[in-house]
Coordinates of C-alpha atoms in Angstrom, one line a residue:
M101 CA 14.9 11.7 16.6
S102 CA 16.4 9.0 14.6
E103 CA 15.7 9.6 10.8
K104 CA 17.7 6.3 9.9
I105 CA 15.7 3.0 11.4
D106 CA 17.6 -0.2 10.7
L107 CA 14.5 -2.3 9.2
S108 CA 16.5 -5.4 10.2
S109 CA 17.3 -4.7 13.7
Y110 CA 14.2 -2.4 15.4
V111 CA 11.0 -4.2 15.7
P112 CA 8.3 -1.8 16.8
S113 CA 6.4 -2.6 20.0
E114 CA 3.2 -2.2 22.1
D115 CA 5.2 -1.7 24.9
E116 CA 6.9 1.7 23.6
E117 CA 4.9 5.1 23.6
F118 CA 2.7 5.1 20.3
M119 CA 4.4 6.6 17.3
N120 CA 7.2 7.6 19.0
A121 CA 10.2 8.7 16.6
N122 CA 11.4 5.4 16.3
Q123 CA 8.3 4.0 15.2
R124 CA 7.3 6.8 12.8
A125 CA 11.0 6.9 11.1
Y126 CA 10.1 2.9 11.0
F127 CA 7.0 3.1 9.4
R128 CA 8.3 6.0 7.0
A129 CA 11.3 3.7 5.9
K130 CA 9.0 0.9 5.4
L131 CA 6.6 2.7 3.1
V132 CA 9.5 4.5 0.9
A133 CA 10.8 0.8 0.6
W134 CA 7.3 -0.1 -0.4
R135 CA 6.8 2.6 -3.0
N136 CA 10.7 2.2 -4.2
D137 CA 10.1 -1.3 -5.1
I138 CA 6.8 -0.7 -6.9
L139 CA 8.0 2.4 -9.0
R140 CA 11.2 -0.3 -10.1
E141 CA 8.7 -2.7 -11.0
A142 CA 6.6 -0.4 -13.0
R143 CA 10.0 1.0 -14.8
E144 CA 10.4 -3.0 -15.6
T145 CA 7.1 -3.5 -16.9
L146 CA 7.3 -0.2 -19.1
D147 CA 10.7 -1.5 -20.5
H148 CA 9.5 -5.2 -21.1
L149 CA 6.2 -3.5 -22.9
A150 CA 8.4 -1.4 -25.3
E151 CA 10.4 -4.4 -25.9
E152 CA 7.3 -6.5 -27.0
S153 CA 5.3 -4.2 -28.9
A154 CA 6.7 -6.2 -32.3
N155 CA 4.1 -7.1 -34.3
H156 CA 2.9 -10.6 -34.5
P157 CA 2.3 -12.4 -37.3
D158 CA -0.1 -14.9 -35.9
L159 CA -3.4 -13.7 -35.1
A160 CA -3.6 -16.0 -31.8
D161 CA 0.0 -15.0 -30.6
R162 CA -1.4 -11.4 -31.3
A163 CA -4.5 -11.8 -29.1
S164 CA -2.6 -13.6 -26.6
S165 CA 0.1 -10.5 -26.7
E166 CA -2.7 -8.3 -26.3
T167 CA -4.5 -10.1 -23.5
D168 CA -1.1 -10.2 -21.4
R169 CA -0.9 -6.4 -22.0
A170 CA -4.1 -5.5 -20.7
I171 CA -3.6 -7.6 -17.6
E172 CA -0.3 -5.7 -16.9
L173 CA -1.8 -2.3 -17.2
R174 CA -4.5 -2.9 -14.8
A175 CA -2.1 -4.2 -12.2
R176 CA 0.0 -1.4 -12.7
D177 CA -3.2 0.9 -12.2
R178 CA -3.6 -0.9 -9.3
Q179 CA -0.2 -0.1 -8.0
R180 CA -0.7 3.4 -9.2
K181 CA -3.4 3.8 -6.7
L182 CA -1.7 2.3 -4.1
I183 CA 0.9 4.4 -4.5
S184 CA -1.2 7.4 -3.7
K185 CA -2.3 5.9 -0.6
I186 CA 1.7 4.9 0.5
D187 CA 1.9 8.6 -0.5
A188 CA -1.2 9.5 1.7
A189 CA 0.5 7.4 4.6
L190 CA 3.7 9.5 4.5
Q191 CA 1.9 12.7 4.5
R192 CA 0.2 11.5 7.6
I193 CA 3.1 10.9 9.2
E194 CA 4.3 14.3 8.5
D195 CA 1.3 15.7 9.9
G196 CA 1.2 13.9 13.3
T197 CA -1.8 11.6 12.2
Y198 CA -0.4 8.4 11.3
G199 CA -1.3 5.3 13.2
Y200 CA -4.6 6.6 14.5
C201 CA -8.0 5.5 13.3
E202 CA -9.8 7.9 11.3
E203 CA -13.2 7.0 12.4
T204 CA -12.3 6.7 16.1
G205 CA -8.8 8.5 16.6
E206 CA -7.9 5.8 18.6
P207 CA -4.7 4.1 17.7
I208 CA -4.5 1.5 15.2
G209 CA -2.1 -1.0 16.8
I210 CA 1.3 -1.7 15.9
K211 CA 0.8 -5.6 14.4
R212 CA -2.0 -3.9 11.8
L213 CA 0.2 -0.9 10.8
D214 CA 3.4 -3.8 10.6
A215 CA 1.0 -6.0 8.4
R216 CA -0.9 -3.0 6.5
P217 CA 1.1 0.2 6.6
I218 CA -1.2 2.5 4.9
A219 CA -4.2 1.4 7.2
T220 CA -6.4 4.1 8.2
L221 CA -8.9 2.5 10.3
S222 CA -8.3 0.5 13.2
I223 CA -9.6 -3.7 12.9
E224 CA -13.0 -2.6 14.7
A225 CA -13.8 0.3 12.5
Q226 CA -12.6 -1.8 9.6
E227 CA -14.9 -4.8 10.4
R228 CA -17.9 -2.2 11.0
H229 CA -17.0 -0.5 7.9
E230 CA -17.3 -3.9 5.7
R231 CA -20.6 -5.0 7.4
R232 CA -21.8 -1.7 6.8
E233 CA -20.8 -2.1 3.0
K234 CA -22.1 -6.0 2.9
V235 CA -25.5 -4.8 3.7
Y236 CA -26.0 -2.1 1.3
R237 CA -24.5 -4.6 -1.2
D238 CA -26.9 -7.2 -0.5
E239 CA -30.2 -4.5 -0.8

């Protein structure tokens, strides 16, 4: 099993056996890199917020700074939730369920996983889910 995958040279293909060792290593590396990027950005944000905690004498500057801070913290909260989805996907790789639809058990598809590595539903199941959501939301 090849644990180290060069993301620049390997491209998963529909022609290979689904979720073979190379594909699992590829998606694991992709997810870990994504997670590391998010964590790096979060550290940069915290550093920036710590630097900018100065009191602004002007009320408009202070209000603008507080608004910017709230938006930044909201974005970080969304990324925190994304990290938990990435961690869940990494766990699915470990337990052998990664790449298979939670609803149908069918393979999700390489192209969809490459575009959205945290996907848990096939395109068809996701569309059904969104249609049901829309029906309940419209009622």
